[in-house]
Backbone as numpy.savetxt, mean C-alpha at the origin, in Angstrom:
# Nx Ny Nz CAx CAy CAz Cx Cy Cz
29.82 -7.18 -14.87 29.46 -6.03 -14.05 30.43 -5.88 -12.89
30.41 -4.72 -12.35 31.29 -4.37 -11.24 30.89 -5.13 -9.98
31.85 -5.58 -9.16 31.53 -6.36 -7.94 30.58 -5.64 -6.98
30.67 -4.32 -6.88 29.79 -3.58 -5.98 28.35 -3.73 -6.44
28.13 -3.64 -7.76 26.78 -3.78 -8.30 26.25 -5.19 -8.08
27.13 -6.18 -8.16 26.70 -7.55 -7.91 26.25 -7.71 -6.46
26.98 -7.10 -5.52 26.60 -7.17 -4.11 25.24 -6.49 -3.88
25.05 -5.35 -4.52 23.77 -4.64 -4.37 22.62 -5.49 -4.90
22.84 -6.13 -6.03 21.80 -6.97 -6.61 21.48 -8.14 -5.69
22.51 -8.74 -5.12 22.31 -9.86 -4.20 21.53 -9.40 -2.97
21.85 -8.22 -2.47 21.19 -7.70 -1.29 19.69 -7.50 -1.54
19.32 -7.07 -2.72 17.91 -6.85 -3.05 17.12 -8.14 -3.10
17.78 -9.23 -3.43 17.09 -10.51 -3.57 16.88 -11.23 -2.24
17.45 -10.72 -1.17 17.31 -11.37 0.12 15.85 -11.37 0.55
15.43 -12.39 1.29 14.03 -12.43 1.74 13.72 -11.26 2.65
12.44 -10.88 2.69 12.02 -9.75 3.50 12.06 -10.05 5.00
11.87 -11.30 5.36 11.80 -11.65 6.78 13.08 -12.32 7.27
13.43 -12.00 8.50 14.54 -12.69 9.14 14.10 -14.13 9.41
15.03 -15.07 9.45 14.66 -16.48 9.66 13.81 -16.72 10.91
14.03 -15.92 11.96 13.25 -16.10 13.19 11.78 -15.73 13.00
11.49 -14.91 11.99 10.13 -14.42 11.81 9.35 -15.16 10.72
9.95 -16.16 10.12 9.28 -16.88 9.02 7.95 -17.47 9.48
7.85 -17.89 10.72 6.61 -18.46 11.23 5.49 -17.42 11.25
5.85 -16.15 11.26 4.86 -15.07 11.31 4.56 -14.47 9.94
4.99 -15.12 8.88 4.87 -14.51 7.55 3.44 -14.25 7.13
2.46 -14.94 7.72 1.06 -14.71 7.37 0.35 -13.80 8.38
1.06 -13.33 9.38 0.49 -12.43 10.37 0.26 -11.07 9.72
-0.94 -10.54 9.84 -1.30 -9.27 9.20 -0.40 -8.12 9.60
-0.05 -8.03 10.88 0.79 -6.93 11.34 2.20 -7.03 10.76
2.72 -8.24 10.65 4.07 -8.44 10.08 4.06 -8.11 8.60
3.04 -8.57 7.89 2.93 -8.30 6.45 2.79 -6.79 6.21
2.00 -6.13 7.05 1.84 -4.67 6.91 3.17 -3.97 7.17
3.93 -4.42 8.15 5.24 -3.83 8.43 6.17 -4.00 7.23
6.11 -5.16 6.58 6.91 -5.39 5.37 6.50 -4.41 4.28
5.20 -4.26 4.08 4.70 -3.36 3.04 5.13 -1.92 3.31
5.04 -1.49 4.56 5.45 -0.13 4.91 6.95 0.05 4.71
7.72 -0.96 5.02 9.17 -0.91 4.80 9.46 -0.76 3.31
8.77 -1.53 2.48 8.95 -1.42 1.02 8.55 -0.04 0.53
7.46 0.50 1.06 7.01 1.83 0.65 8.07 2.88 0.97
8.63 2.81 2.17 9.63 3.79 2.57 10.94 3.63 1.81
11.18 2.46 1.27 12.35 2.25 0.41 12.10 2.75 -1.01
10.84 3.06 -1.32 10.50 3.53 -2.66 10.15 2.40 -3.61
9.96 1.21 -3.10 9.60 0.05 -3.92 8.07 -0.07 -3.92
7.43 0.87 -4.61 5.98 0.99 -4.56 5.26 -0.20 -5.17
5.81 -0.77 -6.23 5.16 -1.91 -6.89 5.12 -3.12 -5.95
6.24 -3.43 -5.32 6.26 -4.58 -4.39 5.42 -4.30 -3.16
5.46 -3.07 -2.68 4.63 -2.68 -1.54 3.17 -2.92 -1.88
2.76 -2.46 -3.04 1.37 -2.62 -3.48 1.00 -4.09 -3.56
1.88 -4.89 -4.12 1.59 -6.32 -4.25 1.43 -6.99 -2.89
2.31 -6.65 -1.96 2.27 -7.26 -0.62 0.99 -6.86 0.12
0.69 -5.56 0.12 -0.48 -5.11 0.88 -1.78 -5.50 0.18
-1.78 -5.58 -1.15 -2.97 -6.03 -1.88 -3.26 -7.50 -1.56
-2.22 -8.30 -1.46 -2.40 -9.71 -1.10 -2.94 -9.82 0.33
-2.44 -8.97 1.23 -2.94 -8.97 2.61 -4.42 -8.61 2.63
-4.81 -7.58 1.88 -6.21 -7.17 1.87 -7.11 -8.19 1.17
-6.54 -8.93 0.26 -7.32 -9.99 -0.39 -7.61 -11.11 0.60
-6.61 -11.44 1.43 -6.79 -12.48 2.46 -7.69 -11.99 3.59
-7.51 -10.73 3.98 -8.26 -10.17 5.09 -8.80 -8.79 4.71
-9.97 -8.74 4.06 -10.50 -7.45 3.58 -10.87 -6.48 4.71
-10.93 -6.94 5.94 -11.29 -6.07 7.05 -10.07 -5.55 7.80
-8.89 -5.72 7.26 -7.65 -5.21 7.88 -7.53 -3.73 7.51
-8.34 -2.91 8.18 -8.42 -1.49 7.84 -7.11 -0.74 8.07
-6.27 -1.23 8.97 -4.99 -0.57 9.24 -4.06 -0.62 8.03
-4.30 -1.57 7.11 -3.45 -1.69 5.92 -3.87 -0.74 4.81
-5.05 -0.17 4.91 -5.56 0.66 3.82 -4.73 1.91 3.53
-4.27 2.67 4.52 -3.46 3.85 4.18 -2.21 3.50 3.36
-1.55 2.43 3.72 -0.36 2.00 2.97 -0.75 1.59 1.56
-1.83 0.84 1.45 -2.33 0.40 0.14 -2.69 1.60 -0.74
-3.40 2.55 -0.16 -3.81 3.73 -0.92 -2.60 4.56 -1.34
-1.64 4.73 -0.44 -0.45 5.53 -0.78 0.35 4.88 -1.91
0.51 3.56 -1.85 1.25 2.87 -2.93 0.47 2.94 -4.24
-0.85 2.85 -4.17 -1.67 2.91 -5.37 -1.60 4.29 -6.00
-1.55 5.33 -5.17 -1.39 6.70 -5.70 -0.04 6.83 -6.38
1.02 6.33 -5.74 2.36 6.43 -6.32 2.44 5.72 -7.67
1.68 4.64 -7.82 1.68 3.90 -9.08 0.68 4.46 -10.09
-0.07 5.50 -9.67 -1.05 6.19 -10.52 -2.13 5.24 -11.04
-2.60 4.34 -10.22 -3.65 3.39 -10.60 -5.02 3.97 -10.27
-5.49 4.82 -11.18 -6.72 5.58 -10.94 -7.94 4.67 -10.80
-8.08 3.71 -11.69 -9.25 2.83 -11.64 -9.33 2.05 -10.34
-8.18 1.56 -9.92 -8.13 0.80 -8.67 -8.51 1.68 -7.47
-8.03 2.93 -7.48 -8.38 3.87 -6.42 -9.87 4.17 -6.42
-10.41 4.37 -7.61 -11.84 4.68 -7.72 -12.68 3.53 -7.14
-12.37 2.31 -7.55 -13.14 1.15 -7.08 -13.00 0.97 -5.57
-11.81 1.13 -5.06 -11.57 0.98 -3.63 -12.31 2.06 -2.84
-12.21 3.31 -3.30 -12.87 4.42 -2.60 -14.38 4.23 -2.62
-14.90 3.82 -3.76 -16.35 3.62 -3.88 -16.82 2.53 -2.91
-16.08 1.43 -2.87 -16.45 0.33 -1.98 -16.35 0.75 -0.52
-15.30 1.48 -0.17 -15.12 1.91 1.22 -16.21 2.87 1.67
-16.55 3.83 0.81 -17.60 4.79 1.18 -18.94 4.08 1.32
-19.15 3.08 0.48 -20.39 2.31 0.56 -20.47 1.50 1.86
-19.36 0.87 2.24 -19.35 -0.01 3.41 -19.04 0.70 4.72
-18.19 1.73 4.68 -17.77 2.43 5.90 -17.88 3.95 5.72
-19.09 4.47 5.56 -19.22 5.92 5.31 -18.76 6.80 6.48
-18.69 6.23 7.69 -18.28 7.03 8.85 -16.79 6.94 9.17
-16.06 6.10 8.44 -14.62 5.94 8.70 -13.82 6.97 7.90
-12.82 7.53 8.54 -11.97 8.53 7.90 -11.22 7.94 6.71
-10.85 6.66 6.79 -10.07 6.04 5.72 -10.88 6.01 4.41
-12.19 5.95 4.50 -13.02 5.95 3.30 -12.87 7.27 2.55
-12.92 8.36 3.29 -12.82 9.68 2.67 -11.37 9.98 2.28
-10.42 9.38 2.98 -9.02 9.48 2.57 -8.85 8.81 1.20
-9.51 7.68 0.99 -9.45 6.98 -0.30 -10.04 7.85 -1.40
-11.15 8.51 -1.11 -11.77 9.42 -2.09 -10.80 10.54 -2.44
-10.18 11.11 -1.42 -9.22 12.19 -1.64 -8.03 11.71 -2.46
-7.57 10.50 -2.19 -6.45 9.93 -2.97 -6.83 9.79 -4.44
-8.06 9.36 -4.69 -8.51 9.24 -6.08 -8.49 10.60 -6.77
-9.08 11.61 -6.13 -9.12 12.94 -6.74 -7.72 13.50 -6.92
-6.84 13.22 -5.99 -5.45 13.65 -6.13 -4.81 12.99 -7.35
-5.08 11.71 -7.52 -4.48 10.96 -8.62 -4.98 11.43 -9.98
-6.23 11.88 -10.04 -6.76 12.38 -11.32 -6.54 13.89 -11.44
-5.74 14.44 -10.57 -5.30 15.83 -10.58 -6.43 16.84 -10.39
-7.43 16.46 -9.63 -8.47 17.41 -9.21 -8.12 17.82 -7.78
-7.09 18.66 -7.69 -6.48 18.98 -6.42 -7.42 19.71 -5.45
-8.26 20.58 -5.98 -9.17 21.32 -5.10 -10.16 20.37 -4.42
-10.72 19.45 -5.18 -11.64 18.46 -4.63 -10.90 17.53 -3.67
-9.70 17.15 -4.02 -8.89 16.29 -3.14 -8.63 16.98 -1.81
-8.27 18.26 -1.87 -7.98 19.02 -0.66 -9.20 19.05 0.26
-10.39 19.22 -0.32 -11.61 19.24 0.50 -11.82 17.90 1.20
-11.51 16.81 0.53 -11.70 15.49 1.15 -10.59 15.15 2.15
-9.40 15.70 1.92 -8.30 15.46 2.87 -8.54 16.16 4.20
-9.26 17.29 4.16 -9.44 18.05 5.41 -10.64 17.64 6.22
C-alpha cells in the first residue's frame, strides 16, 4: 500500500486519550467527550460502543443519552431504540430525553409525522 495510506491507518489506531488523561479513562464526562468526538468524526459504531459501555456502568448518566440515541439512529438499530425509549418513558416520563428517545425511534422506523410531533 501507499505510504500515505499506511500513515492514515496508523493514525486511526492511536488511543483515544492523551497519556496525561489515562487516569481519567473511567470518568463519565471524559468517556462522553470521547463518544461525542467519535460521533462527530462519523465513527458511529465506535461511538455507540463507547457510550453504551458508559451507560451500562452508570445507567443514570442522563447526559450521555442524546449521544447514545443519535449514534443508535445512525446505525438504524430500531429494536434498541424501542427498548430504550420504552424504559425511559417508564422511568422518567417528565424528562425531555425520554420523549426525544421516542421521537428517535419513530424517525428510525420512518414514521416522520409521529416523530415530528414528539420532537416538538
